[in-house]
Coordinates of C-alpha atoms in Angstrom, one line a residue:
X166 CA 39.9 11.4 93.1
X167 CA 39.8 14.4 95.3
X168 CA 36.7 16.5 95.8
X169 CA 37.2 20.1 96.9
X170 CA 36.4 23.7 96.2
X171 CA 38.4 25.9 93.8
X172 CA 38.3 28.4 96.7
X173 CA 39.9 26.0 99.2
X174 CA 42.0 23.4 97.5
X175 CA 42.7 20.5 99.9
X176 CA 46.5 20.5 99.2
X177 CA 49.6 21.9 100.9
X178 CA 51.4 25.0 99.7
X179 CA 53.5 24.4 96.5
X180 CA 52.5 20.7 96.4
X181 CA 52.3 20.5 92.6
X182 CA 55.0 21.5 90.1
X183 CA 52.3 22.1 87.5
X184 CA 48.7 23.2 88.0
X185 CA 46.2 23.2 85.1
X186 CA 42.8 24.8 84.9
X187 CA 40.9 24.5 81.7
X188 CA 37.5 26.1 81.1
X189 CA 36.7 26.5 84.8
X190 CA 37.0 30.2 85.6
X191 CA 34.0 31.2 83.5
X192 CA 31.9 28.8 85.6
X193 CA 32.6 30.8 88.8
X194 CA 30.8 34.0 89.7
X195 CA 33.1 36.9 88.8
X196 CA 33.6 37.8 92.5
X197 CA 35.1 34.4 93.2
X198 CA 37.6 34.2 90.3
X199 CA 40.5 36.0 91.9
X200 CA 40.3 33.9 95.1
X201 CA 40.3 30.7 92.9
X202 CA 43.4 31.9 91.0
X203 CA 45.1 32.8 94.3
X204 CA 44.3 29.3 95.6
X205 CA 45.8 27.7 92.5
X206 CA 48.9 29.9 92.9
X207 CA 49.2 28.7 96.5
X208 CA 49.4 25.0 95.6
X209 CA 51.5 25.6 92.5
X210 CA 55.3 25.2 92.9
X211 CA 56.2 25.7 89.2
X212 CA 54.0 26.5 86.3
X213 CA 50.3 27.5 86.3
X214 CA 48.3 27.0 83.1
X215 CA 44.9 28.7 82.8
X216 CA 42.7 28.3 79.7
X217 CA 39.4 30.0 79.3
X218 CA 37.2 31.9 76.8
X219 CA 37.5 35.6 77.0
X220 CA 36.8 38.9 75.2
X221 CA 34.1 40.5 73.1
X222 CA 34.2 37.9 70.3
X223 CA 33.7 35.0 72.7
X224 CA 30.9 36.9 74.5
X225 CA 29.1 37.6 71.2
X226 CA 29.5 33.9 70.2
X227 CA 27.8 32.7 73.4
X228 CA 25.0 35.2 73.1
X229 CA 24.4 34.0 69.5
X230 CA 24.4 30.4 70.6
X231 CA 21.9 31.2 73.4
X232 CA 19.6 32.9 70.9
X233 CA 19.9 30.0 68.4
X234 CA 19.3 27.3 71.0
X235 CA 16.6 29.1 73.0
X236 CA 15.4 26.9 75.8
X237 CA 17.6 24.0 74.7
X238 CA 20.8 25.7 76.1
X239 CA 23.2 23.4 77.8
X240 CA 24.1 24.2 81.5
X241 CA 27.6 25.3 80.6
X242 CA 26.2 28.0 78.2
X243 CA 23.7 29.3 80.8
X244 CA 26.6 29.6 83.3
X245 CA 28.7 31.5 80.7
X246 CA 25.9 34.0 80.3
X247 CA 25.0 34.2 84.0
X248 CA 28.5 34.7 85.3
X249 CA 30.1 36.4 82.3
X250 CA 33.5 35.6 80.9
X251 CA 36.8 36.3 82.6
X252 CA 38.8 39.2 81.1
X253 CA 42.3 38.1 80.1
X254 CA 43.9 41.4 81.2
X255 CA 42.3 41.1 84.6
X256 CA 43.4 37.5 85.2
X257 CA 46.9 38.2 84.0
X258 CA 47.0 41.2 86.3
X259 CA 46.2 39.1 89.3
X260 CA 49.1 36.8 88.4
X261 CA 51.5 39.7 87.9
X262 CA 50.4 41.3 91.1
X263 CA 51.4 38.1 92.9
X264 CA 54.8 38.4 91.3
X265 CA 54.4 35.7 88.7
X266 CA 55.7 36.0 85.1
X267 CA 52.8 35.6 82.6
X268 CA 52.7 34.7 79.0
X269 CA 49.4 34.9 77.0
X270 CA 48.6 32.9 73.9
X271 CA 45.3 32.9 72.0
X272 CA 44.7 29.4 70.6
X273 CA 41.1 29.0 69.4
X274 CA 39.1 31.2 67.1
X275 CA 35.3 31.7 67.1
X276 CA 35.0 29.7 63.8
X277 CA 37.0 26.7 65.3
X278 CA 35.0 26.8 68.5
X279 CA 31.7 26.9 66.6
X280 CA 32.8 23.9 64.5
X281 CA 33.7 21.9 67.6
X282 CA 30.4 22.8 69.3
X283 CA 28.4 21.8 66.2
X284 CA 30.2 18.5 66.1
X285 CA 29.6 17.7 69.7
X286 CA 25.9 18.7 69.8
X287 CA 24.6 15.4 68.6
X288 CA 24.8 11.9 70.1
X289 CA 27.3 9.9 68.1
X290 CA 29.6 12.9 67.5
X291 CA 29.7 13.6 71.2
X292 CA 30.9 10.1 72.0
X293 CA 33.3 10.0 69.1
X294 CA 34.8 13.3 70.3
X295 CA 35.1 11.9 73.8
X296 CA 36.8 8.7 72.6
X297 CA 39.1 10.7 70.3
X298 CA 40.1 13.0 73.2
X299 CA 40.9 10.0 75.4
X300 CA 42.9 8.2 72.8
X301 CA 44.7 11.0 71.0
X302 CA 44.1 14.1 73.1
X303 CA 47.7 14.6 74.4
X304 CA 49.1 14.0 70.9
X305 CA 46.6 16.6 69.4
X306 CA 47.3 19.2 72.1
X307 CA 51.1 19.1 71.4
X308 CA 50.3 19.9 67.8
X309 CA 47.8 22.8 68.6
X310 CA 49.0 25.9 66.9
X311 CA 48.7 29.5 68.2
X312 CA 45.9 31.5 66.7
X313 CA 47.1 33.3 63.7
X314 CA 43.8 34.5 62.0
X315 CA 40.2 34.8 63.0
X316 CA 38.4 36.3 66.0
X317 CA 40.0 35.0 69.2
X318 CA 37.8 33.1 71.6
X319 CA 40.0 31.0 74.0
X320 CA 43.2 32.0 75.7
X321 CA 46.0 30.2 77.5
X322 CA 47.8 32.0 80.3
X323 CA 51.1 30.4 81.4
X324 CA 52.5 31.7 84.7
X325 CA 55.7 31.0 86.5
X326 CA 57.0 32.3 89.9
X327 CA 59.8 34.8 90.1
X328 CA 63.3 33.4 89.4
X329 CA 61.8 30.3 87.7
X330 CA 64.3 28.7 85.3
X331 CA 64.0 30.1 81.8
X332 CA 61.9 28.0 79.4
X333 CA 59.6 26.9 82.2
X334 CA 56.6 28.9 81.2

């Protein structure tokens, strides 16, 4: 493994054809997010995929969870509340300003997220979820459907550089 900072990735320019960041931006202070996205663009030679919770519905969900759990909040939730959530339009704007083509797809609703959190809050469910993700994660991800109903919580931004072959992002 490689240990590094999202603000100074230890890789050369365009060293990866695909760069993926899932649920990371909301764990950085808001003032560092644009630099982290720029750093991912620097090492990406093809397609950048950014997944993160965003928007008023997501923010309300995390505030409700914090109220419900009180002092038993997990570290990830405390960071969400301390740093705030990335705004999808702002992050997409950074990518577009860099000249990248951006597609946006909402893929998890508040209700789906709440069900997943409930399932993973206790011991045996947490380990079962981890094992299932290891064994069947890629298969399940390929079958994930775009959000069609419900309040949106999580977004996937897919970005490709200018003149990237069609179908690449």
